[in-house]
Tab-separated table of C-alpha atoms in Angstrom:
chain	number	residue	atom	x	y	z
L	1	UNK	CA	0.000	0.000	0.000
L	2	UNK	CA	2.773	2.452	1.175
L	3	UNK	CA	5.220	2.004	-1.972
L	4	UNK	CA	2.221	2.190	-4.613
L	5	UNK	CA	0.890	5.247	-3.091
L	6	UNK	CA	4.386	6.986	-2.836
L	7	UNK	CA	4.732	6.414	-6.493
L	8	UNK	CA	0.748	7.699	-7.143
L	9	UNK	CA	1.386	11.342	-7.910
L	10	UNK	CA	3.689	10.617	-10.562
L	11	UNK	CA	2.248	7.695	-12.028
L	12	UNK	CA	1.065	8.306	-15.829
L	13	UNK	CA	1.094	11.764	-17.745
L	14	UNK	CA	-2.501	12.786	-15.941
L	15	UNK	CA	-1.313	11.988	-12.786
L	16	UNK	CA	2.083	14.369	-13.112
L	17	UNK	CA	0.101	16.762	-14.534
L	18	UNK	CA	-2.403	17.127	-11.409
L	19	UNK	CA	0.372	17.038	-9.086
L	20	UNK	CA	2.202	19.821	-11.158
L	21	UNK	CA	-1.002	21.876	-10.840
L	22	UNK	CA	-1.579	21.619	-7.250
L	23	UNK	CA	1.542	22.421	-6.580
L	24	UNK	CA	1.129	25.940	-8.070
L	25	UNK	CA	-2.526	25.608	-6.123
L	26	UNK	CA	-0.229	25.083	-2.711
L	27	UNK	CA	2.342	28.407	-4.044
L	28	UNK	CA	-0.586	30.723	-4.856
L	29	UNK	CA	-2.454	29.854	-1.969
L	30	UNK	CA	0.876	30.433	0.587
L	31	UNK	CA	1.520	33.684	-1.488
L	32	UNK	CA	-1.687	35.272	-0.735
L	33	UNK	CA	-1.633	34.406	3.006
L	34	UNK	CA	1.508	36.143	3.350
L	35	UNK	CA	0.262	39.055	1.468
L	36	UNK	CA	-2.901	38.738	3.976
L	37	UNK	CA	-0.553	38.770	6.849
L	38	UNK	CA	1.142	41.589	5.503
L	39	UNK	CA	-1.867	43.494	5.883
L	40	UNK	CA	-2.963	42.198	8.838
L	41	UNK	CA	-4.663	43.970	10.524
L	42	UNK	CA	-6.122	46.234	8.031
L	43	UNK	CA	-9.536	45.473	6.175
L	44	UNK	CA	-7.964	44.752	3.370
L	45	UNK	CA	-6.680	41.224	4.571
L	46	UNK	CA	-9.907	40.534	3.369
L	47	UNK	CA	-8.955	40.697	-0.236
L	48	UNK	CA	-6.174	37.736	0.057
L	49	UNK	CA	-8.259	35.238	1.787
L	50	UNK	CA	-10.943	35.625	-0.523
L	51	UNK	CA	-8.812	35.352	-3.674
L	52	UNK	CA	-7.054	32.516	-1.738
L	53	UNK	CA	-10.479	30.317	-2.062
L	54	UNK	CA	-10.359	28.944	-5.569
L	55	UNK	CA	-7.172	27.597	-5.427
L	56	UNK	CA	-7.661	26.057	-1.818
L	57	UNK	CA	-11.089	24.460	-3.096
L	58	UNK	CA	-9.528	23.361	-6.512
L	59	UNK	CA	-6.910	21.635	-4.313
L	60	UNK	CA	-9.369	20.222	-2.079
L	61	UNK	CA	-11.478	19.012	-5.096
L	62	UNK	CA	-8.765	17.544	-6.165
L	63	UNK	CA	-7.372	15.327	-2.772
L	64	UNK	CA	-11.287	14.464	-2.367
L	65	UNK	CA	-11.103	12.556	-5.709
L	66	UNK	CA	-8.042	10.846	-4.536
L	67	UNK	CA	-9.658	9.926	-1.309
L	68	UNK	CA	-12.922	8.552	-2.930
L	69	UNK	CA	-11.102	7.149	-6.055
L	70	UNK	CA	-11.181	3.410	-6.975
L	71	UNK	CA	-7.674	1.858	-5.163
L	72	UNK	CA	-7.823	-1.115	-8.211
L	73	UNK	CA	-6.528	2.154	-10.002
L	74	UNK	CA	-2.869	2.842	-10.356
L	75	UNK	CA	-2.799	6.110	-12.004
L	76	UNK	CA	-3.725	9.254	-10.448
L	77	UNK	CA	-6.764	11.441	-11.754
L	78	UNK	CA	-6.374	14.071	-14.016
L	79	UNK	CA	-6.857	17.127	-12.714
L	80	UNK	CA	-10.775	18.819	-13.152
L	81	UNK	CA	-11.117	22.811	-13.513
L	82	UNK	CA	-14.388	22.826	-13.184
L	83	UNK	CA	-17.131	24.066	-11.118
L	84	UNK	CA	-18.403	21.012	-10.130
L	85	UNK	CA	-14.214	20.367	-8.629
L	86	UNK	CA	-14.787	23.765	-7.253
L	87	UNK	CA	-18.192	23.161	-5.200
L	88	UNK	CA	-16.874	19.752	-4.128
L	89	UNK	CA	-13.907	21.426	-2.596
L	90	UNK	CA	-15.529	23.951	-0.669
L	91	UNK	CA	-18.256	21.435	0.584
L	92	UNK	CA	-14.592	19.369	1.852
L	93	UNK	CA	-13.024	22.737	3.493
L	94	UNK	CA	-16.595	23.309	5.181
L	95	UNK	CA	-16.528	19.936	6.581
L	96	UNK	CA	-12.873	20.055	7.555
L	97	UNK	CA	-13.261	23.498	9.140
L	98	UNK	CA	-16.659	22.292	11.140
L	99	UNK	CA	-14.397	18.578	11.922
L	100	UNK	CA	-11.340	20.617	13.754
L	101	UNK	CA	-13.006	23.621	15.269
L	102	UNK	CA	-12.562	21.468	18.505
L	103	UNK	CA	-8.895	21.353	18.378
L	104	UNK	CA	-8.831	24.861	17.669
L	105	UNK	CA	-10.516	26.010	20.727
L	106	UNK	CA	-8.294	23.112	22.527
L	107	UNK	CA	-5.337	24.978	21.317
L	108	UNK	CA	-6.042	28.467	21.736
L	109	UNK	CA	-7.625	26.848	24.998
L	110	UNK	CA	-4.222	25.544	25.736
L	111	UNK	CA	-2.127	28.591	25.168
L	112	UNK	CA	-4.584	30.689	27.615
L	113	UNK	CA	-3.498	28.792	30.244
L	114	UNK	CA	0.062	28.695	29.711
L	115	UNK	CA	0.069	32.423	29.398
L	116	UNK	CA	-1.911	33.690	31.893
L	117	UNK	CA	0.005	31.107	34.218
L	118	UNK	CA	-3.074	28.817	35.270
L	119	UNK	CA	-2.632	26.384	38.057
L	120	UNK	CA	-0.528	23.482	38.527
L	121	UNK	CA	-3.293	20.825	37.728
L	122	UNK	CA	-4.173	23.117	34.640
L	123	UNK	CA	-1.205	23.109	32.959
L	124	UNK	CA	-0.912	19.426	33.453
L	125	UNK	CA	-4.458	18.567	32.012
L	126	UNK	CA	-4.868	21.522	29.253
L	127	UNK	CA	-2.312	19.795	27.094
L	128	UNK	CA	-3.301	16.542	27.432
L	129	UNK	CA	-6.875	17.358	26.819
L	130	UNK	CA	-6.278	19.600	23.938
L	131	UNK	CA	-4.031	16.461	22.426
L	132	UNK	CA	-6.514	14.244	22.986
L	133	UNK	CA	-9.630	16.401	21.045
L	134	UNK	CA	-7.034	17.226	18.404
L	135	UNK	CA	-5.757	13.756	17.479
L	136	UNK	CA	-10.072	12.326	17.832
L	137	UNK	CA	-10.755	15.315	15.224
L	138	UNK	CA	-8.163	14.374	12.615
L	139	UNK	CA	-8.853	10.942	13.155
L	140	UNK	CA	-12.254	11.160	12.210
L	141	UNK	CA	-12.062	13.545	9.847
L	142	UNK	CA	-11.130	11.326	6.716
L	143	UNK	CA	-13.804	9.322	7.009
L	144	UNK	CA	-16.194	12.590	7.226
L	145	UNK	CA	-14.658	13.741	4.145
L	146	UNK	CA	-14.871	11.072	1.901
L	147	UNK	CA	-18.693	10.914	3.605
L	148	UNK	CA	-18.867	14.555	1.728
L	149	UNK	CA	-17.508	13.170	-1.504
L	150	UNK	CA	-19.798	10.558	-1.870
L	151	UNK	CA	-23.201	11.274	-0.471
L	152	UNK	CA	-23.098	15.148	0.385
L	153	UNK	CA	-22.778	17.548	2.802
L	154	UNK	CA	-24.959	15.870	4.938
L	155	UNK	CA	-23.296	12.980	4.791
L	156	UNK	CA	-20.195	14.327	5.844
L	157	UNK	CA	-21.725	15.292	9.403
L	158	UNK	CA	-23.347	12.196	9.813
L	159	UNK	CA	-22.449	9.775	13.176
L	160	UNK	CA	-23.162	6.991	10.627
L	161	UNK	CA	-20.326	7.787	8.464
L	162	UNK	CA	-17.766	7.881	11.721
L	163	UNK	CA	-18.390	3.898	12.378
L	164	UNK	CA	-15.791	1.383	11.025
L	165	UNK	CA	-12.728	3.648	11.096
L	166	UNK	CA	-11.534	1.553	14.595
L	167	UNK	CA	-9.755	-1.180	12.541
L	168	UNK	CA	-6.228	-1.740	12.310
L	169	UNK	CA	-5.778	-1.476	8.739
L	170	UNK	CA	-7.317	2.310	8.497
L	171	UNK	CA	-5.521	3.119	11.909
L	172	UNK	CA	-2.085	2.158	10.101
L	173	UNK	CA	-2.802	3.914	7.139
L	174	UNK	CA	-4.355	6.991	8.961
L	175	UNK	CA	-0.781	7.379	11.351
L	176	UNK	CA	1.493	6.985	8.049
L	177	UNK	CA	-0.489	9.821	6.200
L	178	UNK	CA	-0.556	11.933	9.218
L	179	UNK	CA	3.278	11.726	9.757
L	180	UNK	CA	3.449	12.098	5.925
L	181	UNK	CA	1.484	15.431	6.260
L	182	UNK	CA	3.006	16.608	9.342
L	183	UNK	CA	6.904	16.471	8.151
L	184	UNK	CA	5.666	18.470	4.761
L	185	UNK	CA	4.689	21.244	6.839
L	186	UNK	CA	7.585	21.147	9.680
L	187	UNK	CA	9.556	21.686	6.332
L	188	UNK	CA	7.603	24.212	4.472
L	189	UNK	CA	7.955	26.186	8.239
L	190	UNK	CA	11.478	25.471	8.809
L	191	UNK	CA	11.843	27.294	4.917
L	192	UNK	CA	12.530	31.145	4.501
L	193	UNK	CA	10.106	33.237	2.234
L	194	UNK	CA	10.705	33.917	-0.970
L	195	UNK	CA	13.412	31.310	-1.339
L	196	UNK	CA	13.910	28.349	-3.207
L	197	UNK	CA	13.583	26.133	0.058
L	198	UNK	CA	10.007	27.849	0.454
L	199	UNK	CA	9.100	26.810	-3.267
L	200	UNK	CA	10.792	22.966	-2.704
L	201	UNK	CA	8.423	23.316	0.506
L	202	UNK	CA	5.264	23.137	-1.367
L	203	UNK	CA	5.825	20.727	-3.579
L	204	UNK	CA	6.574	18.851	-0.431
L	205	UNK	CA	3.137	19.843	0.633
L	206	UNK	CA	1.326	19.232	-2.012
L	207	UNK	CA	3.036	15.563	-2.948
L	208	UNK	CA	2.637	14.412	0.662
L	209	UNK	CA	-1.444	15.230	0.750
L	210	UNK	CA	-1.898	13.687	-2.584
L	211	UNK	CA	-0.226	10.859	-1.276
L	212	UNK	CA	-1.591	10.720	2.177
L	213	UNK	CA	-5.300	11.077	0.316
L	214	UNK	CA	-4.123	7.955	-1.388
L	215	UNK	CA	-3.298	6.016	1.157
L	216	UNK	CA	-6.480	6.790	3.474
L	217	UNK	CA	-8.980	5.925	0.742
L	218	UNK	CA	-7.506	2.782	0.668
L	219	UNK	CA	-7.086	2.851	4.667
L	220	UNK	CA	-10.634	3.339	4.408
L	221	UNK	CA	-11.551	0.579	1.459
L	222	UNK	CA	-9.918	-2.196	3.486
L	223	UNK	CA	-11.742	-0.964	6.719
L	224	UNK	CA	-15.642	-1.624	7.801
L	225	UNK	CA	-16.529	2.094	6.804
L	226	UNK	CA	-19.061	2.928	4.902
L	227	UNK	CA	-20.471	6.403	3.769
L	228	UNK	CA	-23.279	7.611	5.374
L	229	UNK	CA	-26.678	7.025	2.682
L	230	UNK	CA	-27.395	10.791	4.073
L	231	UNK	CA	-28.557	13.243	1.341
L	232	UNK	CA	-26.998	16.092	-0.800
């Protein structure tokens, strides 16, 4: 599963193709965030964020039909500019951003405390609670996603399309494409702006979510999962 998933962006002309474009995807959307935080905190950081949609859907489009597509198939997609891609990947950044709200406020939660200098048995359980609501968020969130894919929004927020992801094989592939995931952006972070590390960065990013989409559709084939039958 690992080494044929690895090789998936770059497997057949379509496949390099779609993994060329969302790596420009990954650049414009980092480029307007830094103009937005260049503005910040003037109304204007508006504009960036709102250009910086398209290309974030497109690219969420995109990983969605990774997620959902057939693992009997070796090559990757071809990539879709379309609206339908479009709507499909802002119905996947709506679930996402409903799916780790939790671990947000966990965080930020978190942070309070350590700041304002909270008690002793406060510092000690903040963490550990905020760890605990962030990892059951991004654990469950595949399986939400490729809910959204296949049945809806709905279906994404369904408890029925949560069941069957405790199984070994979709626990093994969910902690490779996490790791996967989280060394891409430790990179892109540890990279200056505006410098050929920062470019090599995102195509980091973008080749480890293509391939961590790969491997947790099939994480999720092999496992008891099912979407939810929940309407558009």
């Amino acid at each position: 599963m690992l080494a044929e998933a690895l090789r998936y962006p770059l497997g057949g002309r379509a496949g390099r193709d779609a993994f060329a474009t969302c790596t420009g995807l990954v650049l414009a959307v980092l480029v307007l965030f830094r103009v937005g935080s260049a503005l910040w905190p003037t109304p204007l950081v508006a504009l960036p964020v709102v250009l910086a949609l398209p290309p974030a859907s497109l690219f969420a489009g995109y990983l969605g039909r990774v997620l959902s597509a057939d693992p009997g198939r070796s090559g990757a997609p071809p990539f879709a500019w379309s609206l339908g891609a479009f709507r499909v990947g802002l119905r996947l950044l709506v679930v996402a951003s409903v799916y780790l709200l939790p671990a947000v406020v966990a965080l930020f939660g978190t942070a309070f405390v350590l700041i304002s200098g909270g008690g002793g048995s406060l510092l000690t359980i903040a963490p550990t609670v905020a760890l605990l609501v962030t990892v059951a968020s991004v654990y469950v969130l595949p399986g939400a996603l490729s809910a959204a894919v296949h049945r809806g929004l709905r279906a994404g927020f369904s408890r029925r399309s949560l069941g069957g992801l405790a199984s070994g094989s979709y626990f093994f592939a969910w902690t490779v494409a996490t790791s996967l995931v989280v060394v891409a952006w430790s990179a892109l972070a540890t990279a200056g702006v505006a410098t050929v590390a920062a470019v090599l960065g995102a195509v980091a990013v973008a080749y480890a979510h293509v391939v961590a989409a790969r491997i947790l559709g099939e994480g999720l084939f092999r496992s008891p999962w099912e979407p939810s039958p929940g309407g558009v």
